[in-house]
mmCIF file of C-alpha atoms and ligand atoms in Angstrom:
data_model
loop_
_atom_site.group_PDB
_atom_site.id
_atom_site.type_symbol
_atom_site.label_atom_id
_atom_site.label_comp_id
_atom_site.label_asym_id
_atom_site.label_seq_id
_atom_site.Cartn_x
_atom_site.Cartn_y
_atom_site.Cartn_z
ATOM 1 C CA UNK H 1 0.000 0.000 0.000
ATOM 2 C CA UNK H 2 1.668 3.486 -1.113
ATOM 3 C CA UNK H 3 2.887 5.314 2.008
ATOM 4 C CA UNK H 4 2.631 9.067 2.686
ATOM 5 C CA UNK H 5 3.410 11.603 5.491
ATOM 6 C CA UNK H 6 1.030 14.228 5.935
ATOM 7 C CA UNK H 7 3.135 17.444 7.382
ATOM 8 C CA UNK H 8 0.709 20.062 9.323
ATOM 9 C CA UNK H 9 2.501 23.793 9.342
ATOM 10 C CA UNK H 10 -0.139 25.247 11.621
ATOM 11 C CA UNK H 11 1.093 22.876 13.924
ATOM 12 C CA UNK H 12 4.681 23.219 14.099
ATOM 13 C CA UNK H 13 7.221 25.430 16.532
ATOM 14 C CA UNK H 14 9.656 25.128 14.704
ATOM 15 C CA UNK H 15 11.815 22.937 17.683
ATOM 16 C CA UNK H 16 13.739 21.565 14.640
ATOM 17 C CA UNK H 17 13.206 17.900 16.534
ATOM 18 C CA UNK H 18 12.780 16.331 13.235
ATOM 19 C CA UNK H 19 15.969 17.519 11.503
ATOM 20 C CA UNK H 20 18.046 16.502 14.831
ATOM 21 C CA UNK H 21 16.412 13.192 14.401
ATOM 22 C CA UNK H 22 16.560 12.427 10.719
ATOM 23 C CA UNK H 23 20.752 13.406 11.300
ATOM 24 C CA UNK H 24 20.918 10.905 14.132
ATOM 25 C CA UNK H 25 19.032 8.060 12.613
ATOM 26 C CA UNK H 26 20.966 8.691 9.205
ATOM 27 C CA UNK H 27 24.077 9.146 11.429
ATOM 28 C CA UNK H 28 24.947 12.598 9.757
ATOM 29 C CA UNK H 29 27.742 14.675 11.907
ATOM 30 C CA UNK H 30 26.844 17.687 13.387
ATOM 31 C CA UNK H 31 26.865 21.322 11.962
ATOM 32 C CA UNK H 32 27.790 24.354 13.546
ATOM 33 C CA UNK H 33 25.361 27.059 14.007
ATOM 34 C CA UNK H 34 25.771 30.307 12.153
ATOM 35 C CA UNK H 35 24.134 33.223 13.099
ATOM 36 C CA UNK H 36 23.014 34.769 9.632
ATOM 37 C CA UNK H 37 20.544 37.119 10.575
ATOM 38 C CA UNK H 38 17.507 34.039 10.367
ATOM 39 C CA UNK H 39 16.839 31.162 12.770
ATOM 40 C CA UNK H 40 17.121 28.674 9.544
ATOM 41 C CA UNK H 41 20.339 26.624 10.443
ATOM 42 C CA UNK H 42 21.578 25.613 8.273
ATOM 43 C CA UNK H 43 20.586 28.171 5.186
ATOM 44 C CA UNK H 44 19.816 25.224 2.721
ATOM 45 C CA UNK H 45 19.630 21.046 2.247
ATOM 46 C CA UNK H 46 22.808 19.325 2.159
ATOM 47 C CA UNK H 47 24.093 16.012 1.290
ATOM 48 C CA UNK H 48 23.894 15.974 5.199
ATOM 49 C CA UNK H 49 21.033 17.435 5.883
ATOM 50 C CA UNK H 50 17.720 15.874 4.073
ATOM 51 C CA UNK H 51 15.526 17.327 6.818
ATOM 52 C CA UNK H 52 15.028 21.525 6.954
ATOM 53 C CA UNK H 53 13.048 23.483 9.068
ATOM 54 C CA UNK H 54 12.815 26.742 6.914
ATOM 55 C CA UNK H 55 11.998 30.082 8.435
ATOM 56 C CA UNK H 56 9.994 32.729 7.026
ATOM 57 C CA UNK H 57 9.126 36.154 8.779
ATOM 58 C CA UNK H 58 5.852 38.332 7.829
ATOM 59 C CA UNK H 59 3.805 41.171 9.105
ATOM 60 C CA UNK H 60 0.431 40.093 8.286
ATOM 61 C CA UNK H 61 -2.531 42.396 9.468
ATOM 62 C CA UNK H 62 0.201 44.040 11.475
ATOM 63 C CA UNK H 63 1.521 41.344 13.481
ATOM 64 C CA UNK H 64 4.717 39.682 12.834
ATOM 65 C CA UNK H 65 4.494 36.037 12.101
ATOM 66 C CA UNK H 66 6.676 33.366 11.959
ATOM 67 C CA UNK H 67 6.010 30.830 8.844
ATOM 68 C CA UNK H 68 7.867 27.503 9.284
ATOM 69 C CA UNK H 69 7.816 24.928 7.023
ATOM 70 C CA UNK H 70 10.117 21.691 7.926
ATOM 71 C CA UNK H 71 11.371 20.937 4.317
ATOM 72 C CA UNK H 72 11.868 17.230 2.693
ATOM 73 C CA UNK H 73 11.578 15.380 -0.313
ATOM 74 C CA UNK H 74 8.305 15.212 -1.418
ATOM 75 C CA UNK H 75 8.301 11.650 -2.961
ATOM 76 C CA UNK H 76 6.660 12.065 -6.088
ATOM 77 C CA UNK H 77 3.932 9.984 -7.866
ATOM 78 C CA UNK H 78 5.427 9.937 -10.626
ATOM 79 C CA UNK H 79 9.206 11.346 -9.843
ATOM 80 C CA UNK H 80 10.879 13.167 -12.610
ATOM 81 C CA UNK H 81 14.494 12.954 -10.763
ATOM 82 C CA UNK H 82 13.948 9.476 -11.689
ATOM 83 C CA UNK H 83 12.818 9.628 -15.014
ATOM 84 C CA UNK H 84 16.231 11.950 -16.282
ATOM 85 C CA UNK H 85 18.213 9.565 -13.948
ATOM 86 C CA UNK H 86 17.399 6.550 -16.002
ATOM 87 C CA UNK H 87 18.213 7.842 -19.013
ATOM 88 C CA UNK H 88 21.909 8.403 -17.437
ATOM 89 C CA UNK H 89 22.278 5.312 -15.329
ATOM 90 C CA UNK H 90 19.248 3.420 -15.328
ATOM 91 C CA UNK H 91 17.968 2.146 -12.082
ATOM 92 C CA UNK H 92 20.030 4.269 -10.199
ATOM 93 C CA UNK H 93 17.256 5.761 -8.694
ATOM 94 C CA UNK H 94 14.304 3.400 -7.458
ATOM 95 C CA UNK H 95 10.786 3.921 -6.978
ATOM 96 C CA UNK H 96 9.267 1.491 -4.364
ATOM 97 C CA UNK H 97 6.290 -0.405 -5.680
ATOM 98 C CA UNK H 98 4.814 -1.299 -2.031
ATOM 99 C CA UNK H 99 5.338 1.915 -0.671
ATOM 100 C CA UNK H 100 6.021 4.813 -3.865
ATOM 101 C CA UNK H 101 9.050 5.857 -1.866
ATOM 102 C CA UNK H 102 11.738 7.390 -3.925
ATOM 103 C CA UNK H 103 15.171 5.956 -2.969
ATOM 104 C CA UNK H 104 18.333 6.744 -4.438
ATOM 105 C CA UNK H 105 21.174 4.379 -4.412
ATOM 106 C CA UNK H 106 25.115 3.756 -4.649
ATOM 107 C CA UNK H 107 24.459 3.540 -8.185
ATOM 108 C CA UNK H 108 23.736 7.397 -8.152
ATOM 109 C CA UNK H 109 27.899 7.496 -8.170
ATOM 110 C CA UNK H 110 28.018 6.684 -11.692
ATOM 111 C CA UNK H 111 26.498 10.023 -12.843
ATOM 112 C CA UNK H 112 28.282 12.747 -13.763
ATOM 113 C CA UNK H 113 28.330 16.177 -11.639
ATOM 114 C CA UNK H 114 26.601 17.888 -14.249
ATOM 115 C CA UNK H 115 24.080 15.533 -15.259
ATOM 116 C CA UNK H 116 23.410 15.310 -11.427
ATOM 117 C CA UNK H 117 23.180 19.290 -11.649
ATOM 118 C CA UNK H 118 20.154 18.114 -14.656
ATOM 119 C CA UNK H 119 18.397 15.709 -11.960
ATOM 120 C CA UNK H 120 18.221 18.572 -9.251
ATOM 121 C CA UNK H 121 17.192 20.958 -12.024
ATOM 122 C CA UNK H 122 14.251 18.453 -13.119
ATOM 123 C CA UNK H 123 13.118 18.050 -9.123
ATOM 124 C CA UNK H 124 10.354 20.573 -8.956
ATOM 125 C CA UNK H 125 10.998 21.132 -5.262
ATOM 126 C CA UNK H 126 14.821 21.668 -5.362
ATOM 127 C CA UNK H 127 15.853 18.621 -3.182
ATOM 128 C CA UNK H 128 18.340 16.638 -4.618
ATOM 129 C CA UNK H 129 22.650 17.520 -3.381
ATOM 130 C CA UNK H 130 25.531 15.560 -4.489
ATOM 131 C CA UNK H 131 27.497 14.528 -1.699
ATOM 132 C CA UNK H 132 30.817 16.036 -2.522
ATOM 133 C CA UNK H 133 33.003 13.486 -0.933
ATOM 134 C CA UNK H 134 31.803 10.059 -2.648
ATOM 135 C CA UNK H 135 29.948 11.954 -5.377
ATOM 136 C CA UNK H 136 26.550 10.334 -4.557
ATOM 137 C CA UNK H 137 23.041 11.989 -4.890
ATOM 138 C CA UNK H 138 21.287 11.975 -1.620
ATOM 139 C CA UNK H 139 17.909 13.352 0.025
ATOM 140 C CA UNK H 140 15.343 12.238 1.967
ATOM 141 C CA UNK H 141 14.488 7.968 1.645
ATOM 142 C CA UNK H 142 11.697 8.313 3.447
ATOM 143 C CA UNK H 143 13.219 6.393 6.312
ATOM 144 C CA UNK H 144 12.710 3.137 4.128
ATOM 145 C CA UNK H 145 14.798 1.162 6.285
ATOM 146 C CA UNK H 146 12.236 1.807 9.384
ATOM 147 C CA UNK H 147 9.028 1.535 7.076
ATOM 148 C CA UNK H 148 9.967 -1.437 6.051
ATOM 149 C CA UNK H 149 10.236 -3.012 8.928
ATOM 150 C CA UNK H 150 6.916 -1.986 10.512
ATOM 151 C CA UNK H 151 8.178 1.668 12.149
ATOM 152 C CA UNK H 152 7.539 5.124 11.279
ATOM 153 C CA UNK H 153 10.073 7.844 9.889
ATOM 154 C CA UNK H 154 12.623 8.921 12.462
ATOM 155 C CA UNK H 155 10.997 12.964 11.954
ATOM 156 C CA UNK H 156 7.148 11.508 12.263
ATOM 157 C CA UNK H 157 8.470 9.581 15.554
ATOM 158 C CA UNK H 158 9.971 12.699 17.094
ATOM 159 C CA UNK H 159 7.407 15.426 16.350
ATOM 160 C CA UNK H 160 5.187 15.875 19.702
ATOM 161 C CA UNK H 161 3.070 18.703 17.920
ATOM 162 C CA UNK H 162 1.223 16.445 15.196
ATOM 163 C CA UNK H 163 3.025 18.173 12.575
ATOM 164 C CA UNK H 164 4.506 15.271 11.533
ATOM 165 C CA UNK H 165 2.108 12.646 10.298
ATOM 166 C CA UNK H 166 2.641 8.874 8.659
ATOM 167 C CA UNK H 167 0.457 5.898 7.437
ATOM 168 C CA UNK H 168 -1.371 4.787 4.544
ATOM 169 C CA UNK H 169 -1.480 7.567 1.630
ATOM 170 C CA UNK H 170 -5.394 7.430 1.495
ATOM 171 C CA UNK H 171 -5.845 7.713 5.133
ATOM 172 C CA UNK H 172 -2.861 10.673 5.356
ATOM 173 C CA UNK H 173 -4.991 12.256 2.426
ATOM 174 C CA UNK H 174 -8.349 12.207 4.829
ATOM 175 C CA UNK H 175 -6.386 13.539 7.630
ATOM 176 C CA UNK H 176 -4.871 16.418 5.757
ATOM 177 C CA UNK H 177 -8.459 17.475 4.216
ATOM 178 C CA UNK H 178 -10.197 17.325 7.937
ATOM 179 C CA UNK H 179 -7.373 19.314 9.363
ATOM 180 C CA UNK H 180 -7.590 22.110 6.505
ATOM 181 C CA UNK H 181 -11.237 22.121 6.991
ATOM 182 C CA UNK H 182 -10.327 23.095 10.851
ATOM 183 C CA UNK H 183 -7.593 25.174 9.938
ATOM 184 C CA UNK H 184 -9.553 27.141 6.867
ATOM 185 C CA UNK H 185 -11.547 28.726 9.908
ATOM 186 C CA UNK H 186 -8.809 30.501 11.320
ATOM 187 C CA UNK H 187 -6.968 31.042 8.188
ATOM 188 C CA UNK H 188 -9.459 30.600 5.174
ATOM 189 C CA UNK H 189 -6.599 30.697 2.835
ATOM 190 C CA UNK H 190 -5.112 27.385 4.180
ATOM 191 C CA UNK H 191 -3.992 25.050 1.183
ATOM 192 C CA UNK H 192 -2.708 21.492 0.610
ATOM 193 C CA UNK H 193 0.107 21.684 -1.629
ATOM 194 C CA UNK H 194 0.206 19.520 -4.641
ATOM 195 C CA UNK H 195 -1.627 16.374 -2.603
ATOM 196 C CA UNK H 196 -2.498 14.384 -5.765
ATOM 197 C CA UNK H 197 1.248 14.297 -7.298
ATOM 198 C CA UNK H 198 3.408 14.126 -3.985
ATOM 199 C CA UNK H 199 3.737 11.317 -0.765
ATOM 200 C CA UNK H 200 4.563 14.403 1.275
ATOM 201 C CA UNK H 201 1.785 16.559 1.539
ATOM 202 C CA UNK H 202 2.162 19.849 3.235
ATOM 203 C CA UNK H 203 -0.631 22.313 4.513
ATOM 204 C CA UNK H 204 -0.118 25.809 4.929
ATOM 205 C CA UNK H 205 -1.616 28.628 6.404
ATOM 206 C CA UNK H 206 -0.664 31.420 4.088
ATOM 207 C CA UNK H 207 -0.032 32.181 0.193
ATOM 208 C CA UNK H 208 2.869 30.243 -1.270
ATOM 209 C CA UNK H 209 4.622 33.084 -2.474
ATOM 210 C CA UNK H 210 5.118 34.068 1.490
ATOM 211 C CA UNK H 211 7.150 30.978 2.061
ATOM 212 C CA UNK H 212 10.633 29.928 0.679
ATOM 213 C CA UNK H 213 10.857 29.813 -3.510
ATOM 214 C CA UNK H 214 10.403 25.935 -4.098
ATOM 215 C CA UNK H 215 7.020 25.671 -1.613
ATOM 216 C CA UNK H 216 5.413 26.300 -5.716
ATOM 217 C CA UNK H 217 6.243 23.779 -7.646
ATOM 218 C CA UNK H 218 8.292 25.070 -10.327
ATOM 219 C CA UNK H 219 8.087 22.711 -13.705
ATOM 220 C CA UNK H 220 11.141 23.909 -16.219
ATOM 221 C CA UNK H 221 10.638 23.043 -19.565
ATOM 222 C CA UNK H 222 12.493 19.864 -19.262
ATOM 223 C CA UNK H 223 10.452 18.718 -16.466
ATOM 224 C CA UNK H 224 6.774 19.374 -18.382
ATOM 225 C CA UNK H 225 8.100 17.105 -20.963
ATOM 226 C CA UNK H 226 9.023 15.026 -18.385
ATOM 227 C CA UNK H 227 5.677 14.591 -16.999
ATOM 228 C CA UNK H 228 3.721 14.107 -20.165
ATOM 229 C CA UNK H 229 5.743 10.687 -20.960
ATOM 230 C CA UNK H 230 5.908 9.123 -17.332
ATOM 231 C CA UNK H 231 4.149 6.265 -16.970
ATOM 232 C CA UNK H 232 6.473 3.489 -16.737
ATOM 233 C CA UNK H 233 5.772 0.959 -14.141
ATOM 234 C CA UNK H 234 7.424 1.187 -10.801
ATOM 235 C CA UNK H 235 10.557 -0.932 -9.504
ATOM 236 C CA UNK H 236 10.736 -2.319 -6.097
ATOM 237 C CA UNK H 237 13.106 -1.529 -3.574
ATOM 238 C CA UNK H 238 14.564 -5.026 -1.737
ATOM 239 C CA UNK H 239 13.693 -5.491 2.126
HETATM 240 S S1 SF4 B 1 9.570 18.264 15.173
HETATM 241 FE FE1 SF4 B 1 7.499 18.870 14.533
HETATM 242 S S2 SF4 B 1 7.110 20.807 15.594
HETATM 243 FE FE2 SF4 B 1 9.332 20.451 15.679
HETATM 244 S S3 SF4 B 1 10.156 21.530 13.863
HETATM 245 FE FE3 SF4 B 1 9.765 19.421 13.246
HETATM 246 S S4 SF4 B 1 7.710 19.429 12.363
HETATM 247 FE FE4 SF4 B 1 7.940 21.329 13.556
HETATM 248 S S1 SF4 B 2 10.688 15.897 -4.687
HETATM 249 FE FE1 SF4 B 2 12.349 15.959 -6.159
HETATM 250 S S2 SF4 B 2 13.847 14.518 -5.353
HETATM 251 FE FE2 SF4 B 2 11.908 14.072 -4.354
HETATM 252 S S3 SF4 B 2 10.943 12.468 -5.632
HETATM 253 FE FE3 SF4 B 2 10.175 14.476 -6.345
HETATM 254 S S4 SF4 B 2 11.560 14.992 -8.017
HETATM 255 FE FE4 SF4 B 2 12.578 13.403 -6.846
HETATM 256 S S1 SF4 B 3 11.634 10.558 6.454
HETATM 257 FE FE1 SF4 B 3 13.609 9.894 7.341
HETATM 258 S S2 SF4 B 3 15.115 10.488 5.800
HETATM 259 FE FE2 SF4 B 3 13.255 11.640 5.341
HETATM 260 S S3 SF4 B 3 13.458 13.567 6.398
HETATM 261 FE FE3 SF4 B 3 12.356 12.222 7.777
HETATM 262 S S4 SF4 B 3 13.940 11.285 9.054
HETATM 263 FE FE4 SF4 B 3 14.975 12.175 7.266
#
């Protein structure tokens, strides 16, 4: 049954618990803090960080509010990272059958920099980074390890706030249509972004232009063409 997590911005505080634990359960070292004149630490994904809690300050009707939006891969239906991918080295990126996760694997060393440069280019949400060191494409896996054996993501596990939510994608989809029914009454702009092409379906409270660039999903040229020829069966991932 495909998977999805269901990620509730009115909810969140912004504690950052989620991209702690998605570094400790990957194993990723630790990052210094920077003061750069914003609470986001660090300013962007890295091949180290697949989990970001992004910051976003606004005045709306005269108040200053804090937008946060805890940024991941969004797992695509039908993922067009994959589809240039395979046209490099195929296979080197997987899409679960069971679950739709997208994984990328050790294969992902046999592309180039620049046609990795392509695959990030094609991602509508700007996710993808090459790990400099081994030359690997990373992001999020949706903690398939855990999933597949019967726990949920590391960041759902942590989140005490209900931000973070995981199960079955039709069940995730009811949740996230009752909540923006609730949440529509205090902010009757609420939306569910892209919920019928993604396994990681955000809500938010305000206008997508008032959060960080990639919130809209931005097709380039290469990507619409993309989309119009996917429909190749899915591969799955082994236990
Ligand atoms: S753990 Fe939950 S409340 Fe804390 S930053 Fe992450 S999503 Fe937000
Ligand atoms: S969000 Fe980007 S990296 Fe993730 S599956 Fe979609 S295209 Fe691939
Ligand atoms: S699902 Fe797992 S890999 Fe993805 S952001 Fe959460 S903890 Fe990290």
């Amino acid at each position: 049954m495909p998977k999805a997590i269901f990620v509730d911005t009115s909810r969140c505080t912004a504690c950052r618990g989620c991209q702690i634990a998605c570094k400790e359960w990957k194993g990723f070292p630790a990052v210094p803090t920077k003061q750069r004149g914003s609470h986001q630490n660090p300013p962007d994904l890295t091949h180290y960080n697949y989990k970001l809690v992004r910051f976003n300050e606004h005045k709306i009707d005269g108040r200053v509010h804090w937008l946060f939006f805890p940024d991941q891969c969004r797992h695509c239906v039908q993922p067009p990272c994959k589809a240039v991918s395979d046209a490099y080295v195929p296979d080197a990126i997987l899409q679960d059958q069971a679950t739709g996760i997208v994984v990328y694997t050790e294969a992902t060393k046999k592309l180039s920099a620049g046609q990795c440069k392509e695959i990030t280019e094609a991602c509508p949400y700007n996710i993808p980074r090459r790990n400099p060191e081994n030359s690997m494409l990373t992001k999020c896996d949706m903690c398939i390890d855990r999933v597949q054996a019967g726990m949920i993501p590391s960041c759902v596990k942590v989140c005490c706030t209900g931000t973070m939510n995981f199960g079955e994608r039709a069940d995730m989809l009811a949740l996230a249509k009752q909540r923006l029914e609730t949440v529509r009454r205090a902010h009757p702009g609420a939306l569910l972004v892209d919920p019928d092409d993604v396994g990681v379906v955000f809500l938010i409270t305000q206008p997508k232009k008032m959060y960080h660039k990639y919130v809209e999903r931005e097709l380039s040229p290469l990507t619409r063409a993309l989309f119009a020829r996917l429909a190749r069966p899915a591969r799955t991932v082994a236990g």
